[in-house]
mmCIF file of C-alpha atoms (C1' of nucleotides) in Angstrom:
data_model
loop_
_atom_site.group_PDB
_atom_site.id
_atom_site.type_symbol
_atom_site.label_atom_id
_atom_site.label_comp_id
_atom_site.label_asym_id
_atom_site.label_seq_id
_atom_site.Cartn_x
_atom_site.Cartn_y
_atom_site.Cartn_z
ATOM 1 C CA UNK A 23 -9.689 -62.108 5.656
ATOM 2 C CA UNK A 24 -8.811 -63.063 2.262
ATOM 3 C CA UNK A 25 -7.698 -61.452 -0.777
ATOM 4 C CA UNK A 26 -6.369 -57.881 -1.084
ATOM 5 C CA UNK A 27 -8.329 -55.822 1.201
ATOM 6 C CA UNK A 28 -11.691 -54.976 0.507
ATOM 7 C CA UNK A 29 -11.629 -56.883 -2.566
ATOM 8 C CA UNK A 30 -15.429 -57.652 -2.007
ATOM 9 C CA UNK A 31 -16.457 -54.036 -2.947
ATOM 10 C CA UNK A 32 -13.566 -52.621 -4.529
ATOM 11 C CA UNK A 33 -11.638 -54.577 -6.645
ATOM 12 C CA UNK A 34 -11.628 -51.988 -9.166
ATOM 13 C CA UNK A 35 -12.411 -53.853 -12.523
ATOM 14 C CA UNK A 36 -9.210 -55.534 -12.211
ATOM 15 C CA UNK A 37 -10.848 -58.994 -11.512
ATOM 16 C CA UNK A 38 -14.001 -60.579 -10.817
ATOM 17 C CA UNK A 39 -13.318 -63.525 -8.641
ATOM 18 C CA UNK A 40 -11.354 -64.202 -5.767
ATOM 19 C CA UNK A 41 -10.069 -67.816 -6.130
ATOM 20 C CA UNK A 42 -7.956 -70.347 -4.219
ATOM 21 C CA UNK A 43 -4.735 -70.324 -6.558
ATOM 22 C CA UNK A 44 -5.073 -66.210 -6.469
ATOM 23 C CA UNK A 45 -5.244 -66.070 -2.434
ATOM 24 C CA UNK A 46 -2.341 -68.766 -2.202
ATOM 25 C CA UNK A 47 -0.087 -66.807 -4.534
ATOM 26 C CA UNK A 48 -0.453 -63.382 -2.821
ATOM 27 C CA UNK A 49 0.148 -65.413 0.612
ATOM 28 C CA UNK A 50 3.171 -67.100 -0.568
ATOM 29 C CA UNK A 51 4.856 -64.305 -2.014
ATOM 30 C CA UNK A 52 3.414 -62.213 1.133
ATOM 31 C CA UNK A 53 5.645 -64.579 3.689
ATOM 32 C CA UNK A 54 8.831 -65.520 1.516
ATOM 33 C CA UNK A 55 11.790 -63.294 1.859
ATOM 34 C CA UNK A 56 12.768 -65.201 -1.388
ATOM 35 C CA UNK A 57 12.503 -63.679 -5.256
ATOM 36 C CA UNK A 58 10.616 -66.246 -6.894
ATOM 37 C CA UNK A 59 9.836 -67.239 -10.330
ATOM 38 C CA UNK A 60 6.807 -68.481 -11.641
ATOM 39 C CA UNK A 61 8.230 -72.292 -11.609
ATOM 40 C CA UNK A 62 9.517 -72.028 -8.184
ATOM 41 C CA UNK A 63 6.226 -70.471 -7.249
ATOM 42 C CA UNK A 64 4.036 -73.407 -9.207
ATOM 43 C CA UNK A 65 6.564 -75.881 -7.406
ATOM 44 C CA UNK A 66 5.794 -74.566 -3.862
ATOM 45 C CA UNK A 67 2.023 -74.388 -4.337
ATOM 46 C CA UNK A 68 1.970 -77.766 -5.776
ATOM 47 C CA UNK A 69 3.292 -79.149 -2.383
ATOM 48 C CA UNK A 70 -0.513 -78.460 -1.197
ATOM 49 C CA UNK A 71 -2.522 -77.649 -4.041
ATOM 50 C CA UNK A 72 -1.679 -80.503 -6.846
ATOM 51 C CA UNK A 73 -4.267 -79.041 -9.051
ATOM 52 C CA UNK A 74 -2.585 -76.148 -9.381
ATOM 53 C CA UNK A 75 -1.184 -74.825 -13.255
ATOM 54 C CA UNK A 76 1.509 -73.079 -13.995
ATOM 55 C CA UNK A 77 -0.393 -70.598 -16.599
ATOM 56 C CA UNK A 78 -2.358 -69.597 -13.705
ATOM 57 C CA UNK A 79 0.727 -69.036 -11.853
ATOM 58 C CA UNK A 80 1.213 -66.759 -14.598
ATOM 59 C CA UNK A 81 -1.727 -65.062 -15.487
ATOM 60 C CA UNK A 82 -1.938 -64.807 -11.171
ATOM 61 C CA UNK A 83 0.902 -62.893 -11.273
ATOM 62 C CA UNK A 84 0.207 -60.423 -14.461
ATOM 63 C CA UNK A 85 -2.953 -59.355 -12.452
ATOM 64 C CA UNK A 86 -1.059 -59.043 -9.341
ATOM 65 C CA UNK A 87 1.287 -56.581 -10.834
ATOM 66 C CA UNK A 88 -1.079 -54.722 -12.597
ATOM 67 C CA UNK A 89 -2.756 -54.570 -9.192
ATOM 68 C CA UNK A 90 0.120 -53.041 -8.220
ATOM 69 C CA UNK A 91 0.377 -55.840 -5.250
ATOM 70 C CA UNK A 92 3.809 -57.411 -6.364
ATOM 71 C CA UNK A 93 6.645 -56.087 -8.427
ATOM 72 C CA UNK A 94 8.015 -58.264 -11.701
ATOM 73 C CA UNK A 95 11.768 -58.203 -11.846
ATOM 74 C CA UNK A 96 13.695 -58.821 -15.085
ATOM 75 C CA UNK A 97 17.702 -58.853 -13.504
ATOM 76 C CA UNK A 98 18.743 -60.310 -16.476
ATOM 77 C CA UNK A 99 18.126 -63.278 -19.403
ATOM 78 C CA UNK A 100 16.263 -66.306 -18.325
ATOM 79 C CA UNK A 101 13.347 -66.128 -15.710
ATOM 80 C CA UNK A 102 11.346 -63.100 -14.633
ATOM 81 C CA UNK A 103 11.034 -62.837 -10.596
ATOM 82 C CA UNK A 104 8.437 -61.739 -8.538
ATOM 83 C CA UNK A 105 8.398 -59.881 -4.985
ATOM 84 C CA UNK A 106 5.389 -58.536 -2.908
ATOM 85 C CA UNK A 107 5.563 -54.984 -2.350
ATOM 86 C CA UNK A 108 3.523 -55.596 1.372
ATOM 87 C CA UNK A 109 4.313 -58.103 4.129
ATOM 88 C CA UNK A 110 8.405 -59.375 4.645
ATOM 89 C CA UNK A 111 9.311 -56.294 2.693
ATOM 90 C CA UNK A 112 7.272 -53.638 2.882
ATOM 91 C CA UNK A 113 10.391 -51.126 2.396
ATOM 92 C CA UNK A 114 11.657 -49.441 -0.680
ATOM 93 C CA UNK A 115 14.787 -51.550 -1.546
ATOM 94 C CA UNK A 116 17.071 -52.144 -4.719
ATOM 95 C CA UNK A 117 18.766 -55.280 -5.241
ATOM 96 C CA UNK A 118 22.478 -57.104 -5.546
ATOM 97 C CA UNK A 119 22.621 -59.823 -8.160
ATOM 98 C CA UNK A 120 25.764 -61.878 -8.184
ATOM 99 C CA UNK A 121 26.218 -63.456 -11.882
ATOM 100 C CA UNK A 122 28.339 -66.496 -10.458
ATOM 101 C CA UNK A 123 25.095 -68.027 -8.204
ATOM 102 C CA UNK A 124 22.241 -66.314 -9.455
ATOM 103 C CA UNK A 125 22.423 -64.556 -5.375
ATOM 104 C CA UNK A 126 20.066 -62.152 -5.040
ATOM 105 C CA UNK A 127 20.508 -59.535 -1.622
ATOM 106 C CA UNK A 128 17.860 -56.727 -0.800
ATOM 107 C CA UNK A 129 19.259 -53.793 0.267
ATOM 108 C CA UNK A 130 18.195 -50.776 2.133
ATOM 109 C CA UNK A 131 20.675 -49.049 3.947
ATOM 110 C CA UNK A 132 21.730 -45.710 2.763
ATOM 111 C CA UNK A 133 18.672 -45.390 0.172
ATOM 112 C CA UNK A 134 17.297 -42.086 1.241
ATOM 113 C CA UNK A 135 20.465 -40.587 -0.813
ATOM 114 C CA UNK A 136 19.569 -42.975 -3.576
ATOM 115 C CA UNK A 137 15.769 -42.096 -3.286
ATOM 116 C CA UNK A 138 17.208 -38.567 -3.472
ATOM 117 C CA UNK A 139 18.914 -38.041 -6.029
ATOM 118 C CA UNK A 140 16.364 -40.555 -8.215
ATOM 119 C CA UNK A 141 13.706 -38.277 -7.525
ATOM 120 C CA UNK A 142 16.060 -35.072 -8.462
ATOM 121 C CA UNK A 143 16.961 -36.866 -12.217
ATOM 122 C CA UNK A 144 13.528 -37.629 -12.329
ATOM 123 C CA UNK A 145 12.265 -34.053 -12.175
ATOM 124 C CA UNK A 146 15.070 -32.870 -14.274
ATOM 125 C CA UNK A 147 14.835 -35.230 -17.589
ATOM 126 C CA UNK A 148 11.196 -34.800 -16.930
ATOM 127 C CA UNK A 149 11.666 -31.657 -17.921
ATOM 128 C CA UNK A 150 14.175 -31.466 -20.315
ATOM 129 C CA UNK A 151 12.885 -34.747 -22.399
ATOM 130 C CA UNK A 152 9.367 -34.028 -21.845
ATOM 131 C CA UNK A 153 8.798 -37.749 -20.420
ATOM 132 C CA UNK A 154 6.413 -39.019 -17.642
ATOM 133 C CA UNK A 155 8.673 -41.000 -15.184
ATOM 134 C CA UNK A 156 6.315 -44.283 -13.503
ATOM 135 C CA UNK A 157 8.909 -45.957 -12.632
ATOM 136 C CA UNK A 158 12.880 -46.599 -12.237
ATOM 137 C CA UNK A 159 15.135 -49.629 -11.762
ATOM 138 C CA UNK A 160 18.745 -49.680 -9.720
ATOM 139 C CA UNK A 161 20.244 -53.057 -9.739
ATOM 140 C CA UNK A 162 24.181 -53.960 -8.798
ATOM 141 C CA UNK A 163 25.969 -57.025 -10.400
ATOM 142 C CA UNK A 164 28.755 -58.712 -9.222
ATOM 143 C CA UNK A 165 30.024 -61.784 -7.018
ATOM 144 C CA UNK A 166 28.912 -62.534 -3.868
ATOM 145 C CA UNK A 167 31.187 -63.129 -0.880
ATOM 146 C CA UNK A 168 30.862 -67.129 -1.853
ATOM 147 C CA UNK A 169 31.473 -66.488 -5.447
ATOM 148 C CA UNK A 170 34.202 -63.953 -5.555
ATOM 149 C CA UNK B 11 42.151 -51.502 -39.681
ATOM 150 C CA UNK B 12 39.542 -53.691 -38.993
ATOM 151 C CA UNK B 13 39.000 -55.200 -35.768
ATOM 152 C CA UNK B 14 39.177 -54.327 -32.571
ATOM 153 C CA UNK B 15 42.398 -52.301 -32.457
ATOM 154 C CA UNK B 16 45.624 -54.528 -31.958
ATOM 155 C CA UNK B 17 43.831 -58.016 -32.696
ATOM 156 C CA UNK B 18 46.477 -59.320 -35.077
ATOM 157 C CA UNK B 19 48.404 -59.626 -31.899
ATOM 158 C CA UNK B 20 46.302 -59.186 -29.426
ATOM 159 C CA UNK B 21 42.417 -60.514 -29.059
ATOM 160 C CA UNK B 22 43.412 -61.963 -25.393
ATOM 161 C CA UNK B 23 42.170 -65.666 -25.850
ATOM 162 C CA UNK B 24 38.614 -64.019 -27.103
ATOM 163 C CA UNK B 25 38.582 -65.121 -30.660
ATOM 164 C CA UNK B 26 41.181 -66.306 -32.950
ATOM 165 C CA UNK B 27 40.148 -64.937 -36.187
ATOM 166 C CA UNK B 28 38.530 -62.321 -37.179
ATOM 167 C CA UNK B 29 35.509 -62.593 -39.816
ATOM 168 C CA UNK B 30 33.391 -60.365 -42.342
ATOM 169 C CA UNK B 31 30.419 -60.994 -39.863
ATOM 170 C CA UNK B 32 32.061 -59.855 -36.736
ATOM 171 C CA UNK B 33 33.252 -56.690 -38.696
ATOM 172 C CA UNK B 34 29.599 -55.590 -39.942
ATOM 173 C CA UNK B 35 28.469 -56.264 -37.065
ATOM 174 C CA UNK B 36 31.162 -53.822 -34.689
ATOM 175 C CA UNK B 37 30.905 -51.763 -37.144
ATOM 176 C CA UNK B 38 26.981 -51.091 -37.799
ATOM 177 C CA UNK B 39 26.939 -51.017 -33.642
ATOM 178 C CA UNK B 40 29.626 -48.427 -33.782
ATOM 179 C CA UNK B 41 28.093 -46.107 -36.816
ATOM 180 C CA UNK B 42 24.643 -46.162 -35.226
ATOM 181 C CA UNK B 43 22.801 -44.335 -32.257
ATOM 182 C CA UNK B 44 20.315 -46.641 -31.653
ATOM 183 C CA UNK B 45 19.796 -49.388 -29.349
ATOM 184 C CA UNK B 46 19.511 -52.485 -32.184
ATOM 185 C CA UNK B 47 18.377 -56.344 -31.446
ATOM 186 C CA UNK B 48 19.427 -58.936 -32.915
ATOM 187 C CA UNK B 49 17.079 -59.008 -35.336
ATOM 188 C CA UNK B 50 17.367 -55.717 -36.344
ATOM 189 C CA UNK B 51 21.083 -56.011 -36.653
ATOM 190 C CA UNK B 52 20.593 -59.148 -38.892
ATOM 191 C CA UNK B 53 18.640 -57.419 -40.997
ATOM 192 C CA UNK B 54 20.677 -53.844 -41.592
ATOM 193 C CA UNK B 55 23.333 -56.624 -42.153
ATOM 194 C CA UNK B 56 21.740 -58.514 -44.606
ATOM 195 C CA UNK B 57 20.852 -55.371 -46.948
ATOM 196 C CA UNK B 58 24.651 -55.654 -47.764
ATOM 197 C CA UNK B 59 25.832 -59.310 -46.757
ATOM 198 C CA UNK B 60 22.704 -61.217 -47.212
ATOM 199 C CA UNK B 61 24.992 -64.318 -46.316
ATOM 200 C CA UNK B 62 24.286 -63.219 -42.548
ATOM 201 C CA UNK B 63 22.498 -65.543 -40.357
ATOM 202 C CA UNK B 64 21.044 -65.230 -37.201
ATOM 203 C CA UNK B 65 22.743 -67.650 -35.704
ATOM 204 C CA UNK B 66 25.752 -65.814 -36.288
ATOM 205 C CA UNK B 67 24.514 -62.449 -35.159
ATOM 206 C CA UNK B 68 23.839 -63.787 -32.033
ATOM 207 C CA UNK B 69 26.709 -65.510 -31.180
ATOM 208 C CA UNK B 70 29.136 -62.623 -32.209
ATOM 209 C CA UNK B 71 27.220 -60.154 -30.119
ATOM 210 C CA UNK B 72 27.663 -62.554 -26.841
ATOM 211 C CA UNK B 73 31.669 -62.137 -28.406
ATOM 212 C CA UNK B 74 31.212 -58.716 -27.994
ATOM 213 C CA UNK B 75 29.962 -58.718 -25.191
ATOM 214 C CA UNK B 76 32.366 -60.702 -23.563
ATOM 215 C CA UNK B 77 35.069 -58.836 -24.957
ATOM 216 C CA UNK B 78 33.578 -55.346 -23.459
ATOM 217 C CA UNK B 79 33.188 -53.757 -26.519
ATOM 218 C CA UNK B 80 29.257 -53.243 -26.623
ATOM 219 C CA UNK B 81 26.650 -53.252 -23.878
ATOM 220 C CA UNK B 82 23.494 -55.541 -23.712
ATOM 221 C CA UNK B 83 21.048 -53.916 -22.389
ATOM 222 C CA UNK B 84 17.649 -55.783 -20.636
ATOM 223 C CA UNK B 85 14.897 -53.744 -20.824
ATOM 224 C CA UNK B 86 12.415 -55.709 -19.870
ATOM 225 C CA UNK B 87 10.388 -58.945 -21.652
ATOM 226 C CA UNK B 88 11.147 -59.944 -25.638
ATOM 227 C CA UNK B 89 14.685 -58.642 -27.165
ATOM 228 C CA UNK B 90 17.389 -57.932 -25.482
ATOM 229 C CA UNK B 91 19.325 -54.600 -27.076
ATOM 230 C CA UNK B 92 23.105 -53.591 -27.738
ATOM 231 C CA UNK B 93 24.933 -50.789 -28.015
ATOM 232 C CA UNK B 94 28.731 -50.019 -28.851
ATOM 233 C CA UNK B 95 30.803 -48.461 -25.723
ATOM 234 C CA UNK B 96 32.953 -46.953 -28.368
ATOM 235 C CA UNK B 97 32.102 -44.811 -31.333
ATOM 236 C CA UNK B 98 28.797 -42.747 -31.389
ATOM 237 C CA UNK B 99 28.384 -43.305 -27.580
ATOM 238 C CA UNK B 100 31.601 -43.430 -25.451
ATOM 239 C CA UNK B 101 30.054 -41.522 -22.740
ATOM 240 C CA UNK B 102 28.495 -43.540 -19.945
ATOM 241 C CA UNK B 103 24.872 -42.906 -19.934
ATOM 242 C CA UNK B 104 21.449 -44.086 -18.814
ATOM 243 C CA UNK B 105 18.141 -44.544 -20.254
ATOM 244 C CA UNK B 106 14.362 -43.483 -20.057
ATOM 245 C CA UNK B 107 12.470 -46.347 -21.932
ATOM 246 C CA UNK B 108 8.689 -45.569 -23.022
ATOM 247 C CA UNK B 109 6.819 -48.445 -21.822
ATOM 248 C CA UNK B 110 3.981 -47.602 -24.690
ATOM 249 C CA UNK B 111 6.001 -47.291 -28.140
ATOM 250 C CA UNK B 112 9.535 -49.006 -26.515
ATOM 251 C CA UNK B 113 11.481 -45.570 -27.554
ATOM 252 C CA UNK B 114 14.557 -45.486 -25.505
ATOM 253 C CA UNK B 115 16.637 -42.073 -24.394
ATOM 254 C CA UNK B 116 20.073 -41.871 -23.658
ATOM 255 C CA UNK B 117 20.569 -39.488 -21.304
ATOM 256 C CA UNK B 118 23.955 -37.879 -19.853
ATOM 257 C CA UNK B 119 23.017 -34.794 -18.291
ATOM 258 C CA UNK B 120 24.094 -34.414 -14.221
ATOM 259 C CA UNK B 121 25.323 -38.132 -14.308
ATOM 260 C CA UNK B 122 28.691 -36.600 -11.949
ATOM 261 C CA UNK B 123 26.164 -36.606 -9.190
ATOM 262 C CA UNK B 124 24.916 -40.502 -10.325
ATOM 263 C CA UNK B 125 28.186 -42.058 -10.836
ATOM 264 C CA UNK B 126 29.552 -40.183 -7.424
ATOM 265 C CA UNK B 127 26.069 -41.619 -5.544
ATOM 266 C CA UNK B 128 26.555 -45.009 -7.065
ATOM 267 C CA UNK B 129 30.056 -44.993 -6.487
ATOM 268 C CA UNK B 130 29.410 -44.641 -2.741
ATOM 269 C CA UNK B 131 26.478 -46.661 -2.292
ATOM 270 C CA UNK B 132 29.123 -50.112 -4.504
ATOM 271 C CA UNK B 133 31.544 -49.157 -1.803
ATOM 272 C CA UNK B 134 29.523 -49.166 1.451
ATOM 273 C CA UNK B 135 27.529 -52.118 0.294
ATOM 274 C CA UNK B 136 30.292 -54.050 -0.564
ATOM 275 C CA UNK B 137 31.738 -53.753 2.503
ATOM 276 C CA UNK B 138 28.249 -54.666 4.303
ATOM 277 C CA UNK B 139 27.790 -57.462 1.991
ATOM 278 C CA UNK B 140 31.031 -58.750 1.216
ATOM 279 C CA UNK B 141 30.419 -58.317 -1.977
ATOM 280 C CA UNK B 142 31.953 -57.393 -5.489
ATOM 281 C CA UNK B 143 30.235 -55.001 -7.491
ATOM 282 C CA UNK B 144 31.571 -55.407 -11.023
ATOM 283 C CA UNK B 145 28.392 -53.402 -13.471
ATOM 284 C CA UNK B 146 24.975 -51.743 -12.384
ATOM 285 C CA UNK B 147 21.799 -50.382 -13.795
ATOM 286 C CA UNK B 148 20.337 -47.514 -13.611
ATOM 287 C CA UNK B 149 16.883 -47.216 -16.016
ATOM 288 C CA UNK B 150 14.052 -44.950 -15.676
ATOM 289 C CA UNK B 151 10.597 -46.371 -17.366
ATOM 290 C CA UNK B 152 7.809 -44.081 -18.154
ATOM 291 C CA UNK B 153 5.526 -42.340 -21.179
ATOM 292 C CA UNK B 154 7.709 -40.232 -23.784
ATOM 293 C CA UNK B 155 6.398 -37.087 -25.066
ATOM 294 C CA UNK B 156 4.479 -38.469 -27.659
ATOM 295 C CA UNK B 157 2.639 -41.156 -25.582
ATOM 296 C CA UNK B 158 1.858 -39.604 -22.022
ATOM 297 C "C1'" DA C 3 50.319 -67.497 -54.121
ATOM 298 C "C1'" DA C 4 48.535 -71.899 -52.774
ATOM 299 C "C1'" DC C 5 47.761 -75.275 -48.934
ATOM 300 C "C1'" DG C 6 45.770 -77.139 -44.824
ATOM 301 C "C1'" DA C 7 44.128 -77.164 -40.167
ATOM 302 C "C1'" DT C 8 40.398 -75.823 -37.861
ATOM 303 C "C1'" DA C 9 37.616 -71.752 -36.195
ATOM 304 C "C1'" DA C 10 33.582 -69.760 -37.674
ATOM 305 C "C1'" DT C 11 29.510 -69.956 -40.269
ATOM 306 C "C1'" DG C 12 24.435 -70.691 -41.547
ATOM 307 C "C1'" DA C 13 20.272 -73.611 -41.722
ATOM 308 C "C1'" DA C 14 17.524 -76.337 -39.176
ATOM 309 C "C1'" DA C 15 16.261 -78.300 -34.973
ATOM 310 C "C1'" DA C 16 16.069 -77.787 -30.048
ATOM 311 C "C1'" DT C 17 15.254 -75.244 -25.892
ATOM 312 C "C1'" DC C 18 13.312 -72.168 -22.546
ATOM 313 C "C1'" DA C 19 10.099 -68.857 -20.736
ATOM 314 C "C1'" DT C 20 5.840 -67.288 -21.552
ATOM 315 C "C1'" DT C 21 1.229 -66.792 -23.909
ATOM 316 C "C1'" DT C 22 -2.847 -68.472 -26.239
ATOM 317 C "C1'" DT C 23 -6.612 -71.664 -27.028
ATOM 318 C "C1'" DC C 24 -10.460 -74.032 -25.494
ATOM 319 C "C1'" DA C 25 -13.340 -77.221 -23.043
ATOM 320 C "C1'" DA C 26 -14.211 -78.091 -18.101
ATOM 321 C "C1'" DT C 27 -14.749 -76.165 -13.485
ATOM 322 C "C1'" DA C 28 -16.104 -73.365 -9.676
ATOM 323 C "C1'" DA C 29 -17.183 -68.585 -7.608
ATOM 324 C "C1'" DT C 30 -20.850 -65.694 -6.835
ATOM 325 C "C1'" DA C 31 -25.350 -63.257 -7.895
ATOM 326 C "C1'" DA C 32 -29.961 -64.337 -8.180
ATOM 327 C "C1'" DT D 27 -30.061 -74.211 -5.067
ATOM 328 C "C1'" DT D 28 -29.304 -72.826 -9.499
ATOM 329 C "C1'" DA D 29 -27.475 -70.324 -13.477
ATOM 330 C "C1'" DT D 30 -24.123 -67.415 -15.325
ATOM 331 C "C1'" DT D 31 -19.740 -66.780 -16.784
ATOM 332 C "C1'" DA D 32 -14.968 -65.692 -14.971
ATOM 333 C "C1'" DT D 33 -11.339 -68.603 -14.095
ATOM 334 C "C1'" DT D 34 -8.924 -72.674 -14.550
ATOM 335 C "C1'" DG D 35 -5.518 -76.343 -16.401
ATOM 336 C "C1'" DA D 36 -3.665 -79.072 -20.282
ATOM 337 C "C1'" DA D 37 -1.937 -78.800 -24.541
ATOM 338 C "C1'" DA D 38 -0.487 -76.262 -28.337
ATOM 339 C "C1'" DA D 39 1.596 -72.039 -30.007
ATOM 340 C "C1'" DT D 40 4.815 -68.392 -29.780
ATOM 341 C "C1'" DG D 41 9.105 -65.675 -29.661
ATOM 342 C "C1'" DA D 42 13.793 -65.173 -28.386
ATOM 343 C "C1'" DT D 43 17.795 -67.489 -28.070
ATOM 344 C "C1'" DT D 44 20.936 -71.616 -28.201
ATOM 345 C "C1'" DT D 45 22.611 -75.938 -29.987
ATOM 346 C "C1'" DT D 46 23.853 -79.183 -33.601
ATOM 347 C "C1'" DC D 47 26.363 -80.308 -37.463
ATOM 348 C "C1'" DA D 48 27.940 -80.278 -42.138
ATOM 349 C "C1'" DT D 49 30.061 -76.622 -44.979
ATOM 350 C "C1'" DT D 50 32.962 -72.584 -45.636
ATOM 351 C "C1'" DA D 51 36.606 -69.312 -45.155
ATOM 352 C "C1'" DT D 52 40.464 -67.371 -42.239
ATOM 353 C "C1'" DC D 53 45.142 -67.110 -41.726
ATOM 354 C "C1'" DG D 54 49.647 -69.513 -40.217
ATOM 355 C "C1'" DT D 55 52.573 -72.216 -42.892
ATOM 356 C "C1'" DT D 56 54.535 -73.512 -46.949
#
DNA sequence: AACGATAATGAAAATCATTTTCAATAATAA
DNA sequence: TTATTATTGAAAATGATTTTCATTATCGTT
């Protein structure tokens, strides 16, 4: 079945219309391990859909994040990436960037301590800042064992 | 003495001379506690120098960067922000940014348990991975007091 | 203190990622 | 099947940053 589930009577405002170039960006990003951006993305849907365009690539994947479907991630100058939060990595994970290569590793070992102590900061600067955490980013940088 | 201390002797290859611009603009980083962009920085510059171009701002900031002096800091889409290491702000800190109004919080408070966690988590990883973690990022993104 | 080599500068043009505009297309309700 | 209009794609516009290049100013040498 395409399309997030139960898009047909519950797409909740956040889109009308469930069309070809949406259901083939969700899939792609659904089965790629990869973090793609939106030229790679345009690049790989091409290969089978010509007519595709890279603004809808891009407006495709401002509704999928506001969806909440796929997370955006800015690691540094230069292009935006994009990652689906369901399918090859369904887990909570943070990421290694090597600056050399442009290398980018998922990890997810040892993150309940991370998720931890994330959530205890979170509570306390809540608090004592009187500000509404949503959200958090935890990146490394460095070389990677090709680049180093 | 202007300059990063010991440059008559000393500036490691970074620069080789050492300019009205490039003292503004350590300076004005150094004096202030907010997180400028470039454009801001050009124009707190220009109030006094208004020979200051843009061009120049930029390029000294990547100098600074370069030479560890100041952070650039990524927040997410449009302008990229700096702040001195030195000055105002030598302790290492994180940051809460609003996602509504952009205001940004430094924070420092209970960072001994971050830096210990993080500390950890660089040295298993980089055994796992092979790899060699030289910065990191740790930003929390949410509504400030005035916005949530 | 003035000179000279050249590093650094600033204005304008170029670039790169992304967004906007708008006429044509296609998804869905009737 | 048709009609409505959300969505699309191409081209133009935008915004941040970088590059180009002729001019200027720093600082080692005189």
């Amino acid at each position: 079945m395409p399309g997030p589930r139960n898009w047909r009577c519950g797409h909740q405002g956040y889109f009308s219309r469930w069309t070809v170039p949406r259901e083939a960006i969700l899939d792609l990003l659904k089965r790629t391990s990869k973090h793609m951006s939106a030229k790679e993305i345009y690049t790989a849907i091409y290969k089978f859909y010509p007519g595709i365009g890279l603004t809808t690539v891009y407006r495709t994947l401002d509704l999928l994040v506001r969806m909440g479907l796929i997370n955006k991630l800015i690691f540094g100058p230069g292009e935006s990436r994009y990652e689906s939060k369901s399918g090859e990595k369904k887990k909570t994970h943070y990421h290694f960037v090597c600056t050399e290569c442009g290398k980018i590793i998922d990890y997810d070992d040892f993150i309940d301590k991370d998720l931890e102590l994330i959530k205890r900061t979170e509570d306390i600067l809540s608090k004592k800042y009187d500000f509404k955490v949503l959200d958090h980013n935890l990146t490394f940088y460095g070389l990677c064992k090709n680049c180093k």
